[in-house]
PDB file of C-alpha atoms in Angstrom:
ATOM      1  CA  UNK A  28      -3.919  -8.825  90.205  1.00 73.00           C
ATOM      2  CA  UNK A  29      -6.873  -6.206  91.567  1.00 90.00           C
ATOM      3  CA  UNK A  30      -9.172  -7.584  93.038  1.00 95.00           C
ATOM      4  CA  UNK A  31     -12.724  -8.880  90.892  1.00 97.00           C
ATOM      5  CA  UNK A  32     -15.907  -9.443  92.972  1.00 98.00           C
ATOM      6  CA  UNK A  33     -19.350  -9.972  91.181  1.00 98.00           C
ATOM      7  CA  UNK A  34     -22.355  -8.287  92.967  1.00 98.00           C
ATOM      8  CA  UNK A  35     -24.332 -11.226  92.652  1.00 98.00           C
ATOM      9  CA  UNK A  36     -27.683 -11.958  91.483  1.00 98.00           C
ATOM     10  CA  UNK A  37     -30.509 -13.867  93.430  1.00 98.00           C
ATOM     11  CA  UNK A  38     -32.288 -16.404  90.947  1.00 98.00           C
ATOM     12  CA  UNK A  39     -36.511 -16.830  91.434  1.00 98.00           C
ATOM     13  CA  UNK A  40     -38.352 -19.712  90.583  1.00 98.00           C
ATOM     14  CA  UNK A  41     -41.672 -19.329  89.222  1.00 97.00           C
ATOM     15  CA  UNK A  42     -43.568 -18.587  92.926  1.00 98.00           C
ATOM     16  CA  UNK A  43     -40.930 -16.334  94.157  1.00 97.00           C
ATOM     17  CA  UNK A  44     -39.169 -18.814  96.612  1.00 98.00           C
ATOM     18  CA  UNK A  45     -35.347 -18.749  96.036  1.00 98.00           C
ATOM     19  CA  UNK A  46     -34.499 -20.437  93.067  1.00 98.00           C
ATOM     20  CA  UNK A  47     -30.683 -22.518  94.201  1.00 98.00           C
ATOM     21  CA  UNK A  48     -30.259 -24.534  91.612  1.00 98.00           C
ATOM     22  CA  UNK A  49     -30.148 -22.103  89.415  1.00 98.00           C
ATOM     23  CA  UNK A  50     -28.027 -19.895  91.860  1.00 98.00           C
ATOM     24  CA  UNK A  51     -25.505 -22.739  92.303  1.00 98.00           C
ATOM     25  CA  UNK A  52     -25.480 -23.776  88.430  1.00 98.00           C
ATOM     26  CA  UNK A  53     -24.472 -19.905  88.284  1.00 98.00           C
ATOM     27  CA  UNK A  54     -21.936 -19.739  90.818  1.00 98.00           C
ATOM     28  CA  UNK A  55     -20.837 -23.093  89.631  1.00 98.00           C
ATOM     29  CA  UNK A  56     -19.941 -20.779  86.140  1.00 97.00           C
ATOM     30  CA  UNK A  57     -18.017 -18.197  87.384  1.00 98.00           C
ATOM     31  CA  UNK A  58     -15.767 -20.315  89.730  1.00 98.00           C
ATOM     32  CA  UNK A  59     -15.145 -22.521  87.271  1.00 97.00           C
ATOM     33  CA  UNK A  60     -13.941 -18.981  85.374  1.00 97.00           C
ATOM     34  CA  UNK A  61     -11.753 -18.024  87.963  1.00 96.00           C
ATOM     35  CA  UNK A  62     -14.622 -15.638  89.920  1.00 96.00           C
ATOM     36  CA  UNK A  63     -14.243 -15.919  93.772  1.00 95.00           C
ATOM     37  CA  UNK A  64     -15.410 -13.217  94.910  1.00 98.00           C
ATOM     38  CA  UNK A  65     -18.894 -12.128  95.305  1.00 98.00           C
ATOM     39  CA  UNK A  66     -20.812  -9.505  96.758  1.00 98.00           C
ATOM     40  CA  UNK A  67     -24.662 -11.440  98.157  1.00 98.00           C
ATOM     41  CA  UNK A  68     -27.853  -9.213  98.672  1.00 97.00           C
ATOM     42  CA  UNK A  69     -26.594  -5.976  96.629  1.00 96.00           C
ATOM     43  CA  UNK A  70     -28.570  -4.398  94.222  1.00 95.00           C
ATOM     44  CA  UNK A  71     -28.054  -6.228  91.754  1.00 98.00           C
ATOM     45  CA  UNK A  72     -29.086  -9.337  94.014  1.00 98.00           C
ATOM     46  CA  UNK A  73     -32.603  -7.169  94.799  1.00 97.00           C
ATOM     47  CA  UNK A  74     -31.693  -7.179  98.640  1.00 95.00           C
ATOM     48  CA  UNK A  75     -34.644  -4.414  99.496  1.00 94.00           C
ATOM     49  CA  UNK A  76     -37.338  -7.230  98.171  1.00 96.00           C
ATOM     50  CA  UNK A  77     -35.800 -10.053 100.073  1.00 97.00           C
ATOM     51  CA  UNK A  78     -37.029 -10.859 103.619  1.00 95.00           C
ATOM     52  CA  UNK A  79     -34.155 -10.847 106.189  1.00 94.00           C
ATOM     53  CA  UNK A  80     -34.391 -14.656 106.802  1.00 95.00           C
ATOM     54  CA  UNK A  81     -33.997 -15.077 103.289  1.00 97.00           C
ATOM     55  CA  UNK A  82     -30.118 -13.532 103.324  1.00 96.00           C
ATOM     56  CA  UNK A  83     -29.711 -15.368 106.802  1.00 95.00           C
ATOM     57  CA  UNK A  84     -30.453 -18.562 104.734  1.00 96.00           C
ATOM     58  CA  UNK A  85     -28.936 -17.347 101.557  1.00 97.00           C
ATOM     59  CA  UNK A  86     -24.929 -16.687 103.065  1.00 96.00           C
ATOM     60  CA  UNK A  87     -25.271 -19.612 104.740  1.00 95.00           C
ATOM     61  CA  UNK A  88     -26.668 -21.804 101.941  1.00 97.00           C
ATOM     62  CA  UNK A  89     -23.927 -20.807  99.932  1.00 97.00           C
ATOM     63  CA  UNK A  90     -21.219 -20.144 102.324  1.00 96.00           C
ATOM     64  CA  UNK A  91     -22.020 -23.780 103.387  1.00 96.00           C
ATOM     65  CA  UNK A  92     -21.773 -25.279  99.138  1.00 97.00           C
ATOM     66  CA  UNK A  93     -18.298 -22.728  98.585  1.00 97.00           C
ATOM     67  CA  UNK A  94     -16.345 -22.221 101.880  1.00 95.00           C
ATOM     68  CA  UNK A  95     -13.727 -21.270 100.035  1.00 95.00           C
ATOM     69  CA  UNK A  96     -15.272 -17.985  98.546  1.00 97.00           C
ATOM     70  CA  UNK A  97     -15.177 -14.650  99.613  1.00 96.00           C
ATOM     71  CA  UNK A  98     -18.510 -13.149 100.342  1.00 97.00           C
ATOM     72  CA  UNK A  99     -19.346  -9.372 101.172  1.00 98.00           C
ATOM     73  CA  UNK A 100     -22.828  -9.474 102.401  1.00 98.00           C
ATOM     74  CA  UNK A 101     -24.872  -5.971 101.662  1.00 97.00           C
ATOM     75  CA  UNK A 102     -27.056  -3.942 104.192  1.00 96.00           C
ATOM     76  CA  UNK A 103     -29.093  -1.632 102.251  1.00 91.00           C
ATOM     77  CA  UNK A 104     -31.456  -0.200 104.932  1.00 93.00           C
ATOM     78  CA  UNK A 105     -31.228   3.947 105.535  1.00 94.00           C
ATOM     79  CA  UNK A 106     -32.317   3.434 108.851  1.00 97.00           C
ATOM     80  CA  UNK A 107     -28.801   3.315 111.128  1.00 97.00           C
ATOM     81  CA  UNK A 108     -30.596   1.012 114.289  1.00 97.00           C
ATOM     82  CA  UNK A 109     -32.260  -1.642 111.506  1.00 96.00           C
ATOM     83  CA  UNK A 110     -28.033  -1.839 109.531  1.00 97.00           C
ATOM     84  CA  UNK A 111     -26.845  -2.706 113.331  1.00 97.00           C
ATOM     85  CA  UNK A 112     -29.193  -5.143 113.994  1.00 95.00           C
ATOM     86  CA  UNK A 113     -29.317  -6.768 110.625  1.00 95.00           C
ATOM     87  CA  UNK A 114     -25.601  -6.862 110.702  1.00 96.00           C
ATOM     88  CA  UNK A 115     -25.570  -8.740 114.586  1.00 94.00           C
ATOM     89  CA  UNK A 116     -28.544 -11.298 112.113  1.00 93.00           C
ATOM     90  CA  UNK A 117     -25.059 -12.277 110.866  1.00 91.00           C
ATOM     91  CA  UNK A 118     -22.983 -12.388 113.798  1.00 82.00           C
ATOM     92  CA  UNK A 119     -21.992 -16.642 114.144  1.00 80.00           C
ATOM     93  CA  UNK A 120     -21.289 -16.192 110.378  1.00 86.00           C
ATOM     94  CA  UNK A 121     -17.037 -16.052 111.238  1.00 88.00           C
ATOM     95  CA  UNK A 122     -17.064 -16.408 106.495  1.00 91.00           C
ATOM     96  CA  UNK A 123     -18.090 -13.385 105.857  1.00 95.00           C
ATOM     97  CA  UNK A 124     -15.271 -11.477 104.629  1.00 95.00           C
ATOM     98  CA  UNK A 125     -17.210  -8.063 105.135  1.00 97.00           C
ATOM     99  CA  UNK A 126     -20.662  -6.091 104.913  1.00 98.00           C
ATOM    100  CA  UNK A 127     -21.671  -3.631 102.479  1.00 98.00           C
ATOM    101  CA  UNK A 128     -23.317  -0.845 104.060  1.00 98.00           C
ATOM    102  CA  UNK A 129     -25.197   1.722 101.778  1.00 97.00           C
ATOM    103  CA  UNK A 130     -24.911   5.886 102.468  1.00 98.00           C
ATOM    104  CA  UNK A 131     -28.416   6.715 103.966  1.00 97.00           C
ATOM    105  CA  UNK A 132     -31.127   6.670 100.898  1.00 96.00           C
ATOM    106  CA  UNK A 133     -34.203   8.711 100.173  1.00 95.00           C
ATOM    107  CA  UNK A 134     -33.388  10.517 103.815  1.00 95.00           C
ATOM    108  CA  UNK A 135     -30.508  12.482 102.438  1.00 95.00           C
ATOM    109  CA  UNK A 136     -28.690  13.523 105.569  1.00 97.00           C
ATOM    110  CA  UNK A 137     -26.202  16.007 105.858  1.00 98.00           C
ATOM    111  CA  UNK A 138     -22.175  14.849 105.925  1.00 98.00           C
ATOM    112  CA  UNK A 139     -22.464  15.428 109.829  1.00 98.00           C
ATOM    113  CA  UNK A 140     -25.321  12.804 110.182  1.00 98.00           C
ATOM    114  CA  UNK A 141     -23.598  10.499 107.362  1.00 98.00           C
ATOM    115  CA  UNK A 142     -20.738  10.630 109.698  1.00 98.00           C
ATOM    116  CA  UNK A 143     -22.698   9.378 112.776  1.00 98.00           C
ATOM    117  CA  UNK A 144     -24.604   6.171 110.871  1.00 98.00           C
ATOM    118  CA  UNK A 145     -21.413   5.208 109.961  1.00 98.00           C
ATOM    119  CA  UNK A 146     -19.756   6.029 113.501  1.00 98.00           C
ATOM    120  CA  UNK A 147     -22.391   4.190 115.153  1.00 98.00           C
ATOM    121  CA  UNK A 148     -22.481   1.614 112.929  1.00 98.00           C
ATOM    122  CA  UNK A 149     -18.102   0.926 113.096  1.00 98.00           C
ATOM    123  CA  UNK A 150     -18.941   0.728 116.639  1.00 98.00           C
ATOM    124  CA  UNK A 151     -21.415  -1.266 117.631  1.00 97.00           C
ATOM    125  CA  UNK A 152     -19.409  -4.036 115.792  1.00 95.00           C
ATOM    126  CA  UNK A 153     -15.852  -5.561 114.648  1.00 94.00           C
ATOM    127  CA  UNK A 154     -16.754  -7.018 111.578  1.00 95.00           C
ATOM    128  CA  UNK A 155     -15.423  -5.612 108.457  1.00 97.00           C
ATOM    129  CA  UNK A 156     -17.351  -2.435 107.090  1.00 98.00           C
ATOM    130  CA  UNK A 157     -17.544  -1.076 103.805  1.00 98.00           C
ATOM    131  CA  UNK A 158     -18.664   1.902 102.856  1.00 98.00           C
ATOM    132  CA  UNK A 159     -21.521   1.837  99.597  1.00 98.00           C
ATOM    133  CA  UNK A 160     -21.148   5.319  97.317  1.00 98.00           C
ATOM    134  CA  UNK A 161     -23.633   5.531  95.213  1.00 97.00           C
ATOM    135  CA  UNK A 162     -24.933   9.284  94.410  1.00 95.00           C
ATOM    136  CA  UNK A 163     -27.839   8.614  91.680  1.00 94.00           C
ATOM    137  CA  UNK A 164     -29.446   5.543  94.154  1.00 93.00           C
ATOM    138  CA  UNK A 165     -29.155   7.744  97.317  1.00 94.00           C
ATOM    139  CA  UNK A 166     -29.639  11.349  95.986  1.00 95.00           C
ATOM    140  CA  UNK A 167     -26.653  12.102  98.284  1.00 96.00           C
ATOM    141  CA  UNK A 168     -23.276  11.357  98.374  1.00 97.00           C
ATOM    142  CA  UNK A 169     -20.537  10.431 101.384  1.00 98.00           C
ATOM    143  CA  UNK A 170     -17.635  13.178 100.870  1.00 98.00           C
ATOM    144  CA  UNK A 171     -13.624  11.816 100.620  1.00 98.00           C
ATOM    145  CA  UNK A 172     -13.244  13.772 104.190  1.00 98.00           C
ATOM    146  CA  UNK A 173     -15.899  12.358 105.924  1.00 98.00           C
ATOM    147  CA  UNK A 174     -14.301   9.072 104.379  1.00 98.00           C
ATOM    148  CA  UNK A 175     -11.222   9.965 105.931  1.00 98.00           C
ATOM    149  CA  UNK A 176     -12.648  11.049 109.294  1.00 98.00           C
ATOM    150  CA  UNK A 177     -14.240   7.556 109.310  1.00 98.00           C
ATOM    151  CA  UNK A 178     -11.774   5.012 108.471  1.00 98.00           C
ATOM    152  CA  UNK A 179      -9.376   6.525 110.863  1.00 98.00           C
ATOM    153  CA  UNK A 180     -11.160   7.013 113.880  1.00 98.00           C
ATOM    154  CA  UNK A 181     -12.790   2.975 113.366  1.00 98.00           C
ATOM    155  CA  UNK A 182     -10.788   0.149 112.052  1.00 97.00           C
ATOM    156  CA  UNK A 183     -12.711  -2.162 111.145  1.00 98.00           C
ATOM    157  CA  UNK A 184     -14.581   0.614 108.249  1.00 98.00           C
ATOM    158  CA  UNK A 185     -12.269  -0.876 105.930  1.00 98.00           C
ATOM    159  CA  UNK A 186     -12.958   0.104 102.476  1.00 98.00           C
ATOM    160  CA  UNK A 187     -15.982   1.559  99.760  1.00 98.00           C
ATOM    161  CA  UNK A 188     -17.931   0.740  96.876  1.00 98.00           C
ATOM    162  CA  UNK A 189     -17.100   3.668  95.163  1.00 98.00           C
ATOM    163  CA  UNK A 190     -20.242   4.483  92.385  1.00 96.00           C
ATOM    164  CA  UNK A 191     -19.127   8.880  92.425  1.00 93.00           C
ATOM    165  CA  UNK A 192     -16.991  10.817  91.036  1.00 94.00           C
ATOM    166  CA  UNK A 193     -13.097   8.660  89.982  1.00 96.00           C
ATOM    167  CA  UNK A 194     -11.340  12.224  91.654  1.00 96.00           C
ATOM    168  CA  UNK A 195     -12.431  11.416  94.276  1.00 97.00           C
ATOM    169  CA  UNK A 196     -11.146   7.968  94.960  1.00 97.00           C
ATOM    170  CA  UNK A 197      -7.161   9.642  94.406  1.00 95.00           C
ATOM    171  CA  UNK A 198      -8.282  11.721  97.199  1.00 97.00           C
ATOM    172  CA  UNK A 199      -8.931   8.585  99.563  1.00 98.00           C
ATOM    173  CA  UNK A 200      -5.829   6.561  98.138  1.00 97.00           C
ATOM    174  CA  UNK A 201      -3.593   9.459  99.219  1.00 96.00           C
ATOM    175  CA  UNK A 202      -4.930  10.366 102.858  1.00 97.00           C
ATOM    176  CA  UNK A 203      -5.530   6.118 103.751  1.00 97.00           C
ATOM    177  CA  UNK A 204      -2.915   4.338 101.502  1.00 96.00           C
ATOM    178  CA  UNK A 205      -4.045   1.023 102.978  1.00 95.00           C
ATOM    179  CA  UNK A 206      -8.030   1.938 102.443  1.00 98.00           C
ATOM    180  CA  UNK A 207      -9.593  -0.188  99.697  1.00 98.00           C
ATOM    181  CA  UNK A 208     -11.443   1.399  97.245  1.00 98.00           C
ATOM    182  CA  UNK A 209     -13.331  -0.260  94.656  1.00 98.00           C
ATOM    183  CA  UNK A 210     -15.048   0.951  91.701  1.00 98.00           C
ATOM    184  CA  UNK A 211     -18.582   0.203  91.008  1.00 97.00           C
ATOM    185  CA  UNK A 212     -19.256   1.275  87.637  1.00 96.00           C
ATOM    186  CA  UNK A 213     -17.799  -1.391  85.089  1.00 96.00           C
ATOM    187  CA  UNK A 214     -17.460   0.545  82.012  1.00 95.00           C
ATOM    188  CA  UNK A 215     -14.735   3.062  84.024  1.00 95.00           C
ATOM    189  CA  UNK A 216     -12.812   0.065  84.939  1.00 95.00           C
ATOM    190  CA  UNK A 217      -9.676   1.366  82.625  1.00 92.00           C
ATOM    191  CA  UNK A 218      -9.924   4.662  83.976  1.00 92.00           C
ATOM    192  CA  UNK A 219     -10.288   3.575  87.447  1.00 93.00           C
ATOM    193  CA  UNK A 220      -7.449   1.193  87.503  1.00 92.00           C
ATOM    194  CA  UNK A 221      -5.147   4.934  86.613  1.00 91.00           C
ATOM    195  CA  UNK A 222      -6.960   6.281  89.796  1.00 93.00           C
ATOM    196  CA  UNK A 223      -5.322   2.819  91.609  1.00 92.00           C
ATOM    197  CA  UNK A 224      -8.727   1.223  92.957  1.00 96.00           C
ATOM    198  CA  UNK A 225      -8.151  -2.032  94.548  1.00 96.00           C
ATOM    199  CA  UNK A 226     -10.768  -3.657  92.452  1.00 96.00           C
ATOM    200  CA  UNK A 227     -14.156  -3.771  90.883  1.00 98.00           C
ATOM    201  CA  UNK A 228     -17.749  -4.620  92.369  1.00 98.00           C
ATOM    202  CA  UNK A 229     -19.013  -5.743  88.635  1.00 98.00           C
ATOM    203  CA  UNK A 230     -22.575  -7.137  87.329  1.00 98.00           C
ATOM    204  CA  UNK A 231     -21.144  -7.547  83.673  1.00 97.00           C
ATOM    205  CA  UNK A 232     -18.665 -10.095  85.358  1.00 97.00           C
ATOM    206  CA  UNK A 233     -21.664 -12.347  85.475  1.00 98.00           C
ATOM    207  CA  UNK A 234     -21.528 -13.066  81.066  1.00 97.00           C
ATOM    208  CA  UNK A 235     -17.776 -12.741  80.909  1.00 96.00           C
ATOM    209  CA  UNK A 236     -15.480 -13.156  84.017  1.00 96.00           C
ATOM    210  CA  UNK A 237     -12.744 -13.141  81.735  1.00 94.00           C
ATOM    211  CA  UNK A 238     -13.064 -10.205  80.173  1.00 93.00           C
ATOM    212  CA  UNK A 239     -12.858  -8.017  83.177  1.00 94.00           C
ATOM    213  CA  UNK A 240      -9.999 -10.350  83.819  1.00 93.00           C
ATOM    214  CA  UNK A 241      -7.557  -9.188  81.416  1.00 91.00           C
ATOM    215  CA  UNK A 242      -7.987  -5.711  80.750  1.00 91.00           C
ATOM    216  CA  UNK A 243      -6.744  -6.246  85.130  1.00 89.00           C
ATOM    217  CA  UNK A 244      -4.132  -8.158  83.846  1.00 86.00           C
ATOM    218  CA  UNK A 245      -3.622  -6.433  80.597  1.00 78.00           C
ATOM    219  CA  UNK A 246      -4.698  -2.678  81.213  1.00 66.00           C
ATOM    220  CA  UNK A 247      -2.122  -0.500  79.195  1.00 62.00           C
ATOM    221  CA  UNK A 248      -2.126  -2.530  76.567  1.00 62.00           C
ATOM    222  CA  UNK A 249      -5.891  -3.613  76.223  1.00 65.00           C
ATOM    223  CA  UNK A 250      -8.417  -2.289  74.771  1.00 74.00           C
ATOM    224  CA  UNK A 251     -12.357  -2.119  77.209  1.00 87.00           C
ATOM    225  CA  UNK A 252     -14.378  -1.034  74.137  1.00 90.00           C
ATOM    226  CA  UNK A 253     -16.617  -4.483  74.207  1.00 91.00           C
ATOM    227  CA  UNK A 254     -16.350  -4.434  78.351  1.00 94.00           C
ATOM    228  CA  UNK A 255     -18.132  -0.389  77.601  1.00 94.00           C
ATOM    229  CA  UNK A 256     -20.434  -1.813  75.209  1.00 94.00           C
ATOM    230  CA  UNK A 257     -21.625  -4.735  77.572  1.00 95.00           C
ATOM    231  CA  UNK A 258     -21.798  -2.804  80.250  1.00 96.00           C
ATOM    232  CA  UNK A 259     -24.266   0.243  78.582  1.00 96.00           C
ATOM    233  CA  UNK A 260     -26.629  -3.525  77.494  1.00 97.00           C
ATOM    234  CA  UNK A 261     -26.565  -3.856  80.582  1.00 97.00           C
ATOM    235  CA  UNK A 262     -27.888  -1.166  82.071  1.00 96.00           C
ATOM    236  CA  UNK A 263     -30.178  -0.396  79.382  1.00 96.00           C
ATOM    237  CA  UNK A 264     -32.705  -1.055  81.437  1.00 98.00           C
ATOM    238  CA  UNK A 265     -33.077  -0.968  85.959  1.00 97.00           C
ATOM    239  CA  UNK A 266     -30.034  -3.252  86.341  1.00 97.00           C
ATOM    240  CA  UNK A 267     -30.438  -6.432  87.175  1.00 98.00           C
ATOM    241  CA  UNK A 268     -33.638  -7.054  84.537  1.00 98.00           C
ATOM    242  CA  UNK A 269     -30.509  -7.108  81.571  1.00 98.00           C
ATOM    243  CA  UNK A 270     -28.765  -9.228  83.108  1.00 98.00           C
ATOM    244  CA  UNK A 271     -31.250 -11.811  84.820  1.00 98.00           C
ATOM    245  CA  UNK A 272     -32.562 -12.198  80.838  1.00 98.00           C
ATOM    246  CA  UNK A 273     -29.235 -13.223  78.846  1.00 98.00           C
ATOM    247  CA  UNK A 274     -28.480 -15.772  81.760  1.00 98.00           C
ATOM    248  CA  UNK A 275     -31.909 -17.255  81.079  1.00 98.00           C
ATOM    249  CA  UNK A 276     -31.441 -17.431  77.473  1.00 97.00           C
ATOM    250  CA  UNK A 277     -27.718 -18.917  78.472  1.00 96.00           C
ATOM    251  CA  UNK A 278     -29.961 -21.558  80.261  1.00 96.00           C
ATOM    252  CA  UNK A 279     -28.305 -20.811  83.536  1.00 97.00           C
ATOM    253  CA  UNK A 280     -31.690 -19.580  84.934  1.00 98.00           C
ATOM    254  CA  UNK A 281     -34.724 -18.454  84.901  1.00 98.00           C
ATOM    255  CA  UNK A 282     -35.992 -14.737  83.922  1.00 98.00           C
ATOM    256  CA  UNK A 283     -38.062 -13.831  86.975  1.00 98.00           C
ATOM    257  CA  UNK A 284     -37.870 -10.933  89.364  1.00 98.00           C
ATOM    258  CA  UNK A 285     -39.791  -9.848  92.599  1.00 98.00           C
ATOM    259  CA  UNK A 286     -41.883  -6.398  91.903  1.00 97.00           C
ATOM    260  CA  UNK A 287     -41.416  -3.488  91.179  1.00 97.00           C
ATOM    261  CA  UNK A 288     -38.745  -5.012  88.792  1.00 97.00           C
ATOM    262  CA  UNK A 289     -40.022  -6.374  85.710  1.00 97.00           C
ATOM    263  CA  UNK A 290     -38.341  -8.102  82.835  1.00 98.00           C
ATOM    264  CA  UNK A 291     -36.913  -6.478  80.124  1.00 98.00           C
ATOM    265  CA  UNK A 292     -38.595  -4.750  77.042  1.00 98.00           C
ATOM    266  CA  UNK A 293     -39.097  -6.708  73.357  1.00 98.00           C
ATOM    267  CA  UNK A 294     -37.206  -4.099  71.649  1.00 98.00           C
ATOM    268  CA  UNK A 295     -34.366  -4.547  73.795  1.00 98.00           C
ATOM    269  CA  UNK A 296     -34.990  -8.545  73.681  1.00 97.00           C
ATOM    270  CA  UNK A 297     -33.998  -7.809  70.376  1.00 97.00           C
ATOM    271  CA  UNK A 298     -31.023  -5.630  70.433  1.00 96.00           C
ATOM    272  CA  UNK A 299     -29.214  -8.186  72.922  1.00 97.00           C
ATOM    273  CA  UNK A 300     -29.750 -11.731  70.571  1.00 95.00           C
ATOM    274  CA  UNK A 301     -26.509 -11.017  68.584  1.00 93.00           C
ATOM    275  CA  UNK A 302     -24.392 -10.477  71.616  1.00 93.00           C
ATOM    276  CA  UNK A 303     -25.936 -13.600  73.244  1.00 95.00           C
ATOM    277  CA  UNK A 304     -25.757 -15.420  70.696  1.00 92.00           C
ATOM    278  CA  UNK A 305     -22.158 -14.623  70.964  1.00 88.00           C
ATOM    279  CA  UNK A 306     -21.864 -15.829  74.105  1.00 89.00           C
ATOM    280  CA  UNK A 307     -23.424 -18.940  73.672  1.00 83.00           C
ATOM    281  CA  UNK A 308     -21.205 -20.232  70.993  1.00 70.00           C
ATOM    282  CA  UNK A 309     -18.509 -19.653  73.548  1.00 67.00           C
TER     283      UNK A 309
END
């Protein structure tokens, strides 16, 4: 079966510290359901609000408690030197599978600038690097030709998370059959499988991992209407506010985010009532 990574939230306490008991309750649930692969410190994990020491300790505590899971660490800086420094911070942790490095946001470099960014990162470490392409957040995307150029030069640039055009996947996989391309849009899972993605980095799997797994296994016969509806609800307001609210109502975590994110509106809370009821009955 294709791989499913949950882009894990970071639960917080009232004092804004990381809520490790809540995090472990959630991980126990997901692992029990069959989920063995996770992205830590990604967008859904509110990584831009986490201090470097918090990120390092978070990874260590999770891997100490769950040594058999596969973990990718998100690296969200738009400064090349900072990305390299962040990766080096984890150099002694051999249990980390790879680092997911975002295309430089806000600065909006051209393709040569993006190439040099990842070229320097790839050359700085023997750790596995994955490219995170999400033009809607970054203001710029990486093109297939730049991806192919990088992966051809650096054996440790092994894959990417694609939240851009699906047609780019076809071009990349044709040129680089062994290069891992993970879809980052839950609602496009069935479409992505037709483009031969290697897996999904998912938010909806927090709520319904078995649904994602069934679609992966039975894609030719499966109707993905419920997945599309669930995904739509989870992204009606800024991620991860909706998924955190649902998980708090289900008793796994507290409904707390770090500024500038805020909890979902009363209107969305009302819209989610029947969905939450259905999952509480399972």
